[in-house]
XYZ file of C-alpha atoms in Angstrom:
632
model
C 10.149 -16.603 -14.374
C 7.181 -18.101 -15.290
C 4.420 -15.819 -16.174
C 0.730 -16.783 -16.483
C -1.951 -14.638 -17.134
C -5.258 -14.580 -14.995
C -8.565 -13.729 -17.155
C -10.669 -12.025 -14.581
C -14.116 -13.383 -14.115
C -16.073 -10.961 -16.091
C -13.542 -11.157 -18.721
C -14.227 -14.623 -19.224
C -18.217 -13.970 -19.334
C -17.585 -10.655 -21.930
C -15.844 -13.398 -23.757
C -19.284 -15.730 -24.238
C -21.008 -12.690 -25.220
C -18.524 -11.593 -27.592
C -18.612 -15.220 -29.005
C -22.683 -14.936 -29.433
C -21.860 -11.510 -30.932
C -19.562 -12.822 -33.729
C -22.039 -15.974 -34.656
C -24.772 -13.156 -34.958
C -22.619 -10.856 -37.033
C -22.103 -13.975 -39.279
C -25.790 -14.706 -39.678
C -26.294 -11.314 -41.134
C -22.826 -10.770 -42.904
C -24.536 -10.413 -46.147
C -26.648 -7.335 -45.328
C -23.682 -5.522 -43.018
C -21.067 -6.421 -45.612
C -20.772 -2.667 -46.551
C -20.903 -1.347 -42.989
C -17.129 0.506 -42.384
C -17.438 0.571 -38.509
C -18.112 -3.407 -38.240
C -15.045 -3.607 -40.488
C -13.107 -1.386 -38.289
C -13.903 -3.560 -34.737
C -13.281 -6.643 -36.537
C -9.876 -5.701 -37.659
C -6.520 -6.234 -35.414
C -4.707 -3.617 -34.227
C -1.688 -2.099 -36.584
C 1.873 -2.910 -35.689
C 2.856 0.758 -36.391
C -0.019 2.059 -34.352
C 0.493 3.528 -31.180
C -1.198 5.478 -28.319
C 1.835 6.879 -26.773
C 2.901 8.424 -29.940
C -0.354 10.186 -30.330
C -0.711 12.300 -27.189
C -1.635 15.811 -27.494
C -0.096 18.612 -25.913
C -3.812 20.760 -26.282
C -5.250 21.184 -22.677
C -8.632 21.144 -24.255
C -7.970 17.261 -24.722
C -7.757 16.722 -20.566
C -11.344 17.519 -20.295
C -14.463 15.500 -20.042
C -13.822 12.778 -21.713
C -17.149 10.904 -20.164
C -19.393 13.291 -22.945
C -22.256 12.084 -24.953
C -21.018 9.722 -28.235
C -22.058 12.900 -30.456
C -19.469 15.272 -29.349
C -16.226 15.460 -30.762
C -13.635 15.819 -27.645
C -12.165 12.321 -29.021
C -11.673 13.115 -32.946
C -7.910 13.243 -33.670
C -8.866 14.211 -37.289
C -11.117 16.074 -39.411
C -12.910 13.794 -42.500
C -14.274 14.954 -45.413
C -17.416 16.825 -45.779
C -18.778 14.304 -47.956
C -17.979 11.398 -46.031
C -21.558 9.354 -45.790
C -20.475 8.158 -42.326
C -20.393 10.389 -38.849
C -17.063 10.189 -38.729
C -17.116 11.510 -34.940
C -19.607 8.706 -34.027
C -17.338 6.538 -35.279
C -14.182 7.302 -33.612
C -16.483 7.464 -30.263
C -17.825 3.861 -30.888
C -13.911 2.650 -30.942
C -13.440 4.367 -27.611
C -13.897 3.150 -24.023
C -14.251 4.572 -21.004
C -12.931 2.507 -17.753
C -12.716 3.919 -14.156
C -10.294 2.360 -12.109
C -10.986 3.370 -8.062
C -7.709 2.701 -6.451
C -6.581 2.760 -2.526
C -3.581 1.866 -0.836
C -2.264 0.947 2.548
C -5.799 -0.059 4.442
C -3.727 -2.083 7.088
C -7.133 -3.532 8.230
C -8.758 0.264 9.348
C -12.318 -1.208 9.233
C -14.125 0.853 12.165
C -14.907 4.378 11.812
C -13.511 5.444 14.841
C -10.191 4.480 13.674
C -7.899 7.124 14.076
C -8.253 9.233 11.088
C -9.124 12.412 9.508
C -8.371 14.724 6.317
C -7.929 18.466 6.953
C -9.657 17.795 10.230
C -12.823 15.887 8.868
C -13.420 12.385 9.901
C -12.718 10.437 7.264
C -12.226 6.583 6.484
C -13.596 3.453 7.964
C -14.681 0.385 5.794
C -18.327 1.266 6.131
C -17.693 5.199 4.566
C -14.930 3.467 2.113
C -17.495 1.419 0.398
C -19.688 3.896 0.602
C -17.895 6.070 -1.427
C -16.703 3.502 -3.498
C -20.423 2.879 -4.668
C -20.737 6.718 -5.265
C -18.120 6.854 -7.553
C -19.055 4.045 -9.354
C -22.620 5.417 -10.559
C -23.101 5.785 -13.719
C -19.823 4.270 -15.050
C -20.417 0.973 -17.217
C -16.925 -0.307 -16.792
C -15.575 0.220 -13.025
C -12.586 -1.846 -11.319
C -11.657 -1.144 -7.728
C -7.553 -1.888 -7.439
C -5.256 -1.736 -4.403
C -1.685 -1.209 -4.126
C -0.562 -3.085 -1.096
C -0.719 -3.468 2.615
C -4.063 -4.091 2.809
C -3.480 -6.394 5.940
C -0.728 -6.237 8.617
C 0.263 -3.108 10.917
C -3.319 -3.098 11.933
C -5.251 -2.059 14.643
C -6.488 -4.883 17.193
C -10.090 -5.190 15.540
C -8.288 -7.126 12.924
C -5.043 -7.659 13.803
C -5.977 -9.985 16.395
C -7.773 -12.088 14.264
C -4.813 -12.346 11.966
C -6.638 -9.793 9.490
C -9.365 -12.027 8.552
C -11.369 -8.995 9.294
C -9.554 -6.933 6.961
C -10.237 -9.339 3.694
C -13.695 -10.206 5.024
C -14.434 -6.357 4.518
C -12.285 -5.883 1.353
C -14.638 -8.598 -0.328
C -17.278 -6.697 0.983
C -16.825 -3.353 -0.549
C -15.858 -4.831 -4.322
C -12.438 -5.143 -4.483
C -10.841 -6.619 -7.750
C -7.422 -6.868 -7.444
C -4.236 -5.639 -5.265
C -0.394 -5.815 -5.480
C 1.140 -7.187 -2.338
C 2.937 -4.784 0.193
C 5.629 -5.464 2.721
C 3.532 -6.091 5.714
C 0.975 -8.698 3.309
C 4.309 -10.536 4.775
C 4.457 -9.745 8.427
C 3.518 -12.992 9.029
C 5.230 -14.940 6.444
C 4.525 -16.588 2.778
C 2.749 -19.319 4.232
C 0.023 -16.935 6.191
C -0.500 -14.740 2.876
C -1.026 -17.734 1.269
C -3.754 -18.640 3.618
C -5.166 -14.870 3.313
C -5.513 -15.436 -0.426
C -7.059 -19.015 -0.224
C -8.303 -19.405 2.874
C -8.778 -22.062 5.900
C -8.121 -21.649 9.682
C -5.301 -20.406 11.266
C -2.854 -22.883 12.087
C -1.967 -22.437 15.410
C -5.557 -20.353 16.374
C -7.997 -21.970 14.266
C -11.154 -21.514 13.293
C -12.727 -18.018 15.028
C -16.122 -19.087 13.882
C -15.986 -22.718 13.561
C -19.119 -23.036 11.502
C -18.183 -20.366 9.234
C -13.967 -21.105 7.994
C -12.244 -17.959 6.911
C -13.271 -18.378 2.990
C -10.326 -16.348 1.901
C -10.032 -13.475 -0.424
C -12.371 -12.533 -3.037
C -9.945 -10.456 -5.119
C -6.274 -11.475 -6.640
C -2.989 -10.100 -4.961
C -0.395 -10.077 -7.278
C 3.453 -10.410 -6.650
C 5.625 -10.095 -10.024
C 8.912 -9.152 -8.216
C 8.711 -11.725 -5.312
C 10.234 -15.088 -6.296
C 11.643 -18.482 -4.811
C 14.831 -20.315 -6.045
C 13.388 -21.694 -9.089
C 12.308 -18.030 -10.249
C 8.481 -18.416 -9.525
C 5.986 -16.103 -8.115
C 3.768 -17.351 -4.439
C 1.028 -15.116 -6.165
C -0.019 -14.427 -9.748
C 2.329 -11.602 -11.153
C -0.255 -10.232 -13.439
C -4.283 -10.245 -13.798
C -6.269 -9.432 -17.450
C -9.645 -7.800 -17.192
C -11.448 -7.597 -20.617
C -13.302 -4.371 -21.393
C -15.842 -4.238 -24.032
C -12.876 -6.772 -26.077
C -9.760 -4.392 -25.187
C -7.692 -6.647 -22.842
C -6.376 -4.573 -19.683
C -3.418 -5.706 -17.551
C -2.310 -5.359 -14.310
C 0.941 -5.903 -12.916
C 1.519 -5.994 -9.027
C 4.476 -5.305 -6.959
C 6.085 -4.700 -3.564
C 9.109 -2.639 -3.161
C 12.363 -4.240 -3.703
C 13.499 -3.164 -0.257
C 10.310 -5.658 1.181
C 13.103 -8.273 2.764
C 14.757 -5.181 4.761
C 11.269 -3.982 6.574
C 9.726 -7.663 7.551
C 10.863 -10.726 9.785
C 13.356 -12.582 7.695
C 12.123 -15.680 9.172
C 8.772 -15.397 7.392
C 10.288 -14.938 3.422
C 13.111 -17.602 3.542
C 14.314 -18.547 0.401
C 12.493 -15.585 -1.595
C 14.048 -13.002 -3.208
C 12.548 -9.279 -4.055
C 13.436 -7.894 -7.608
C 13.921 -4.503 -8.523
C 10.527 -3.065 -9.568
C 11.315 -1.297 -12.778
C 12.884 -4.347 -14.110
C 10.096 -6.335 -12.888
C 7.573 -4.822 -14.292
C 9.115 -4.144 -17.740
C 9.723 -7.667 -18.056
C 6.189 -8.491 -17.310
C 4.636 -5.683 -19.654
C 6.423 -7.433 -22.565
C 4.803 -10.899 -21.871
C 1.422 -9.249 -21.752
C 2.061 -7.245 -25.068
C 2.947 -10.710 -26.443
C -0.561 -11.738 -25.357
C -2.141 -9.016 -26.717
C -2.310 -6.478 -23.729
C -1.701 -3.210 -24.911
C -3.095 -1.576 -22.022
C -0.999 -1.575 -18.919
C -1.405 -0.500 -15.144
C 1.335 -1.178 -12.386
C 0.234 -1.890 -8.959
C 3.404 -0.928 -7.066
C 3.713 -0.859 -3.161
C 6.176 2.360 -3.003
C 6.020 5.667 -3.479
C 7.231 9.487 -2.896
C 6.580 12.093 -0.669
C 4.882 15.095 -2.228
C 6.194 18.766 -0.635
C 4.140 20.658 0.255
C 1.269 17.963 1.588
C -1.725 18.000 -0.856
C -4.479 15.852 -1.434
C -4.379 16.420 -5.315
C -1.382 17.376 -6.521
C 2.408 16.499 -6.822
C 4.384 19.862 -6.255
C 8.191 18.821 -4.714
C 7.725 14.972 -5.069
C 10.649 13.161 -4.161
C 11.473 9.353 -3.388
C 11.628 6.341 -4.921
C 8.650 6.384 -7.483
C 10.796 9.530 -9.385
C 13.410 7.199 -10.446
C 11.127 4.111 -10.888
C 9.063 5.904 -13.442
C 12.116 6.836 -15.102
C 13.012 3.540 -15.668
C 9.492 2.022 -16.489
C 8.814 0.906 -19.981
C 6.953 3.354 -22.216
C 4.212 0.487 -22.727
C 3.006 1.141 -18.900
C 0.063 3.442 -19.275
C -0.078 4.361 -15.542
C 1.336 3.606 -11.980
C -1.037 3.139 -8.680
C 1.122 3.207 -5.858
C 1.691 3.282 -1.833
C 4.048 2.368 0.963
C 4.739 6.510 1.780
C 1.201 6.929 3.272
C 0.987 9.920 1.106
C -1.672 11.495 -1.277
C -0.797 12.576 -4.773
C -1.948 12.720 -8.641
C 1.156 13.282 -10.764
C 1.442 12.926 -14.284
C 5.261 12.398 -15.442
C 6.767 12.159 -18.563
C 7.745 8.605 -19.721
C 11.216 7.407 -21.149
C 9.410 8.443 -24.475
C 8.346 11.760 -23.100
C 4.630 10.551 -22.892
C 2.669 11.529 -19.911
C 1.953 9.037 -17.558
C -0.461 9.006 -14.342
C 0.545 7.911 -10.935
C -1.162 8.278 -8.406
C -1.552 7.332 -4.106
C -4.621 7.753 -1.813
C -3.125 8.524 1.695
C -3.499 5.441 3.540
C -6.062 3.792 6.096
C -9.188 4.341 3.366
C -9.342 8.002 3.814
C -9.295 8.821 0.285
C -9.952 7.163 -3.209
C -8.256 7.959 -6.017
C -10.164 8.031 -9.564
C -8.708 7.542 -12.345
C -10.614 7.532 -15.716
C -9.044 5.849 -18.539
C -10.090 6.028 -22.352
C -9.344 2.500 -24.139
C -8.954 3.120 -28.034
C -10.433 -0.274 -29.568
C -8.003 0.403 -32.630
C -4.489 0.596 -30.530
C -6.047 -2.083 -27.544
C -4.197 0.720 -25.788
C -4.880 3.906 -23.389
C -5.564 7.097 -25.049
C -3.435 8.762 -22.533
C -4.126 12.358 -23.564
C -7.704 11.529 -22.371
C -7.042 9.868 -18.871
C -8.259 12.199 -15.740
C -7.441 11.863 -12.019
C -8.907 13.051 -8.763
C -8.304 11.972 -5.350
C -11.833 12.145 -3.279
C -11.709 12.500 0.773
C -13.743 9.661 2.457
C -15.710 12.455 4.290
C -17.741 10.351 7.005
C -20.017 13.626 7.679
C -21.346 13.473 3.875
C -21.933 9.189 3.624
C -23.976 7.189 4.846
C -22.275 3.930 6.140
C -23.010 0.783 4.069
C -24.831 -1.709 5.851
C -22.768 -4.583 4.094
C -19.834 -3.466 5.825
C -21.570 -2.257 9.275
C -22.533 -6.754 9.250
C -19.020 -7.397 8.579
C -17.788 -5.298 11.548
C -20.814 -6.648 13.947
C -19.717 -9.913 13.394
C -16.184 -9.305 14.706
C -17.352 -6.938 17.530
C -17.872 -9.422 20.201
C -14.872 -11.161 19.429
C -12.935 -7.829 20.373
C -14.868 -6.830 23.167
C -12.681 -9.012 25.889
C -9.583 -7.151 24.778
C -11.039 -3.247 24.846
C -12.342 -3.841 28.479
C -9.113 -5.608 29.582
C -7.369 -2.614 31.258
C -3.786 -2.722 31.442
C -2.474 0.733 33.119
C -2.622 4.348 33.002
C -1.185 7.593 31.536
C -1.045 11.040 32.515
C -1.066 12.517 28.917
C -0.915 11.723 25.354
C 1.816 9.515 23.941
C 2.259 9.998 20.446
C 4.628 9.594 17.461
C 6.473 12.085 15.373
C 5.133 14.197 13.162
C 2.058 16.854 12.527
C -0.314 15.233 12.330
C 1.290 12.252 14.441
C 2.806 9.311 12.951
C 3.537 11.529 9.527
C 6.993 11.999 10.157
C 9.375 9.005 11.228
C 12.507 10.577 11.003
C 12.038 12.791 14.342
C 12.264 11.172 18.096
C 9.153 10.432 19.545
C 7.665 9.956 23.214
C 5.727 6.962 21.636
C 9.297 5.393 20.743
C 10.916 6.369 23.518
C 8.273 4.581 26.137
C 8.609 1.372 24.033
C 12.226 1.550 24.542
C 11.830 2.197 28.430
C 9.754 -0.907 28.671
C 12.266 -2.860 26.694
C 14.984 -2.007 28.849
C 13.056 -2.542 31.985
C 11.719 -6.130 30.471
C 15.174 -7.291 29.770
C 17.292 -5.726 32.574
C 17.717 -9.333 33.963
C 19.481 -10.205 30.865
C 21.932 -7.700 31.934
C 20.616 -4.687 28.981
C 21.818 -1.345 29.483
C 20.371 0.021 26.332
C 17.190 -0.408 24.434
C 16.652 1.022 20.585
C 13.258 0.686 19.077
C 12.409 1.107 15.375
C 9.968 3.919 14.584
C 8.027 1.811 11.990
C 6.710 -0.718 15.059
C 5.047 1.866 16.336
C 1.508 1.888 14.698
C -0.507 4.347 16.721
C -0.824 6.724 19.800
C -1.984 6.517 23.294
C -4.015 8.933 23.818
C -5.570 10.291 27.644
C -9.177 10.602 26.585
C -10.740 7.395 26.445
C -11.671 5.909 23.034
C -14.484 3.969 24.707
C -15.924 3.176 27.924
C -12.632 2.611 29.577
C -12.418 6.082 31.149
C -9.506 9.042 30.456
C -6.262 8.136 31.256
C -6.791 4.397 30.810
C -4.923 2.078 28.449
C -6.359 -1.242 27.500
C -5.032 -4.472 25.795
C -6.738 -3.739 22.716
C -4.915 0.118 22.526
C -1.397 -1.426 23.322
C -2.333 -3.948 20.822
C -2.848 -1.725 18.250
C 0.198 0.576 19.476
C 2.649 -2.110 19.009
C 1.114 -5.101 16.805
C 3.565 -7.251 15.486
C 4.673 -9.845 18.436
C 8.158 -9.066 17.822
C 10.637 -11.300 20.077
C 13.064 -8.868 22.150
C 17.032 -9.924 21.934
C 19.361 -8.508 24.084
C 22.574 -8.583 22.027
C 26.317 -7.550 23.043
C 27.676 -4.779 20.896
C 30.830 -2.893 20.933
C 30.277 1.498 21.557
C 31.265 1.856 18.017
C 28.833 -0.836 16.757
C 26.226 1.136 18.989
C 27.601 4.285 17.358
C 27.094 2.700 13.799
C 23.369 1.657 14.526
C 22.705 5.447 15.226
C 24.311 6.619 12.291
C 22.247 3.445 10.305
C 19.419 5.483 11.208
C 20.246 7.707 8.192
C 18.947 5.445 5.187
C 20.234 4.535 2.083
C 19.437 6.825 -1.436
C 17.094 4.087 -2.672
C 15.031 3.544 1.047
C 10.981 5.038 1.422
C 12.040 7.296 3.828
C 15.483 9.279 4.116
C 16.062 8.908 7.853
C 14.210 6.825 10.441
C 14.578 7.869 14.334
C 15.334 4.963 16.703
C 13.295 5.380 19.626
C 16.074 5.229 22.464
C 16.082 4.200 26.274
C 16.513 6.610 29.217
C 20.128 7.180 30.039
C 21.016 7.161 26.514
C 21.684 10.437 24.791
C 23.682 11.811 21.881
C 23.934 14.647 19.414
C 22.902 14.482 15.986
C 23.870 16.163 12.914
C 21.976 15.567 9.477
C 21.948 16.399 6.374
C 18.761 15.763 3.758
C 18.693 16.744 0.264
C 15.922 16.280 -2.281
C 14.274 13.410 -0.480
C 17.828 11.544 0.467
C 19.802 11.629 3.837
C 23.341 12.623 2.183
C 25.199 12.788 6.019
C 25.163 11.997 9.086
C 27.104 12.635 12.221
C 26.945 10.848 15.646
C 28.816 12.603 18.298
C 28.622 12.986 22.299
C 27.368 9.457 23.295
C 26.699 8.736 26.826
C 25.183 6.434 28.767
C 24.050 7.768 32.227
C 26.549 10.946 31.595
C 29.490 8.854 30.663
C 30.862 8.473 27.165
C 30.576 5.326 25.509
C 33.758 3.533 24.704
C 33.906 2.247 21.143
C 35.911 -0.985 22.023
C 33.748 -1.647 25.307
C 30.867 -4.071 25.207
C 27.236 -3.275 26.012
C 24.174 -5.506 26.037
C 21.834 -3.638 23.887
C 17.982 -4.994 23.512
C 16.084 -4.769 20.102
C 13.144 -6.856 18.484
C 13.653 -9.851 16.355
C 13.240 -7.489 13.342
C 16.017 -5.355 14.081
C 18.316 -8.120 15.218
C 17.789 -9.419 11.534
C 18.594 -6.177 10.132
C 15.240 -4.682 9.278
C 15.148 -1.356 8.163
C 18.461 -1.075 6.853
C 20.187 -1.394 10.351
C 22.514 -4.128 9.415
C 25.346 -3.753 12.274
C 22.589 -5.377 14.483
C 22.557 -8.682 11.879
C 26.436 -8.759 12.455
C 25.875 -10.105 15.948
C 26.148 -13.639 15.813
C 22.846 -15.495 16.638
C 24.603 -17.649 19.238
C 24.452 -14.264 21.250
C 21.078 -13.323 21.475
C 19.438 -13.091 24.576
C 15.873 -14.133 24.161
C 13.531 -11.420 25.996
C 10.147 -12.667 25.364
C 7.206 -10.876 23.512
C 7.639 -7.223 22.871
C 3.834 -6.295 23.508
C 4.151 -8.403 26.672
C 6.941 -6.100 27.904
C 5.139 -3.116 27.144
C 1.767 -4.584 28.986
C 3.736 -5.338 31.737
C 5.773 -1.956 32.188
C 2.525 -0.085 31.786
C 0.627 -2.390 34.536
C 4.035 -1.720 37.153
C 4.572 2.074 36.687
C 1.359 3.157 36.076
C 0.098 6.178 35.758
C 2.990 6.675 33.223
C 4.037 10.148 31.781
C 5.013 10.598 28.079
C 8.884 10.304 28.212
C 11.162 12.885 27.070
C 11.898 13.415 23.518
C 15.694 15.186 24.598
C 17.582 12.115 24.017
C 18.804 12.899 20.620
C 20.191 16.439 20.803
C 19.941 17.378 16.603
C 22.472 19.872 16.422
């Protein structure tokens, strides 16, 4: 894979300052020839020096590395009393603080009214996320804002209706520097992702503001483990920023399983490579360019147990194995995808501590990682790294007017969707888990509602069963009004946010045995981010379910007593099953659907249209029961 580094804008400016400083030093070299500190700063890094080998087990070293230069927290050695130079000051001069502010899984959640809270406290929204970032940056000379993917895709109507141009504009305004791609960056395919990066009007919908064409992202997306047939990445694999003469490299990746999570049509010709192998290879390339301080931005993560904004207890999931396979040269890993918060310190393969973080989702939390760079080694002093997850608490922050302006710009365009009423409900129709949406491994009324709508919509094609993937349901339908529409009213914008991906319904012939296999494939492979994905099932289909989940991995599943309208499903009989195009292509590791020949698929139209028509026809709609799967 051809790899080319990108030096950040601030890094180029610092290079010019450095050249000027060198010129000035040369002009006065005689006067300062005996100054030891100047000699030290000019010297190169010794090949046998490694900050990973100098980690301290002393808990005191975890304390305030932001202390004044005259304090001795950074000293490793005691010098002789007869040394004329102040060794403490010299050591401190060789250390540079770098603050990283990180978030992930933003998903176009610009508005403060977007459902989101932490511990019952309203949290998130772009105006308050930006305010929190500004608050945390205060007093830090060196600060970068980074992200771990899924900044777009799966978004509320406010952004999703406009192909997430509002999301990118908000990220520009809040000062994002660099991000990895995530699986949702590929929801509309590689070509559309490149438009998101580089700008330009949408090829079908055109420019939403003809006099102000979409300008693209000011920040850089990274895609190190996404390659075409020639091994080329669609976006840069890494990004380098120079901080006070120390180069810091950022490697950006999505999860290897991305091809199972997005529509196949948009990623034809691309592969998603192993995360650790890719990071290790790119890290070596960075080191060949004298970059020793290396941070990975990774759209893959884990799940702690119990849940905690700051903590790492009981964490499981892919990040555990990935950390064990990552090179000791990598100093920190900022993660996402699982929509969980955590602040972990894992040992790398050399036994040195490595910080791993995640910041929940939807802009509700910011991870603050304070790194200390050693100018002697050009590396990170990991024993001095500190990390804290901060809640973006709306009640104690003042909205950033720059982000309010972005929202105000797009609000008139979304008003028609918000005012269009499509149906009514009698009570909340929710996703799985507490809070809702936190557990895709349980049956939900929301998933079953969409399956019911799809079965009804495709009945003319002979459909007898409909199944819905839980990740395609992005919000709840709530009875209490979200605006002026009135309680119980569902608007087009709410329906779009509920099911935003615009997939096509496909009705396919499957044997009873294949249907059972599909239900068994709810038990995900060991490397998957979630152990079990509970399909929404249409009315009339019932079954008994037994699973074994150990250490975050589904190790066994049993599907029995499968009935369709009270009659046992025959393994050899053909049934007509409706799924969306994502599942039909084998998405979310439901590979059995993809074994049905494409020529046998019957197109059922847009999935959102099916839901809208269903709600309009059967309102008021009650939440479907969640007893279609009998869990043993």
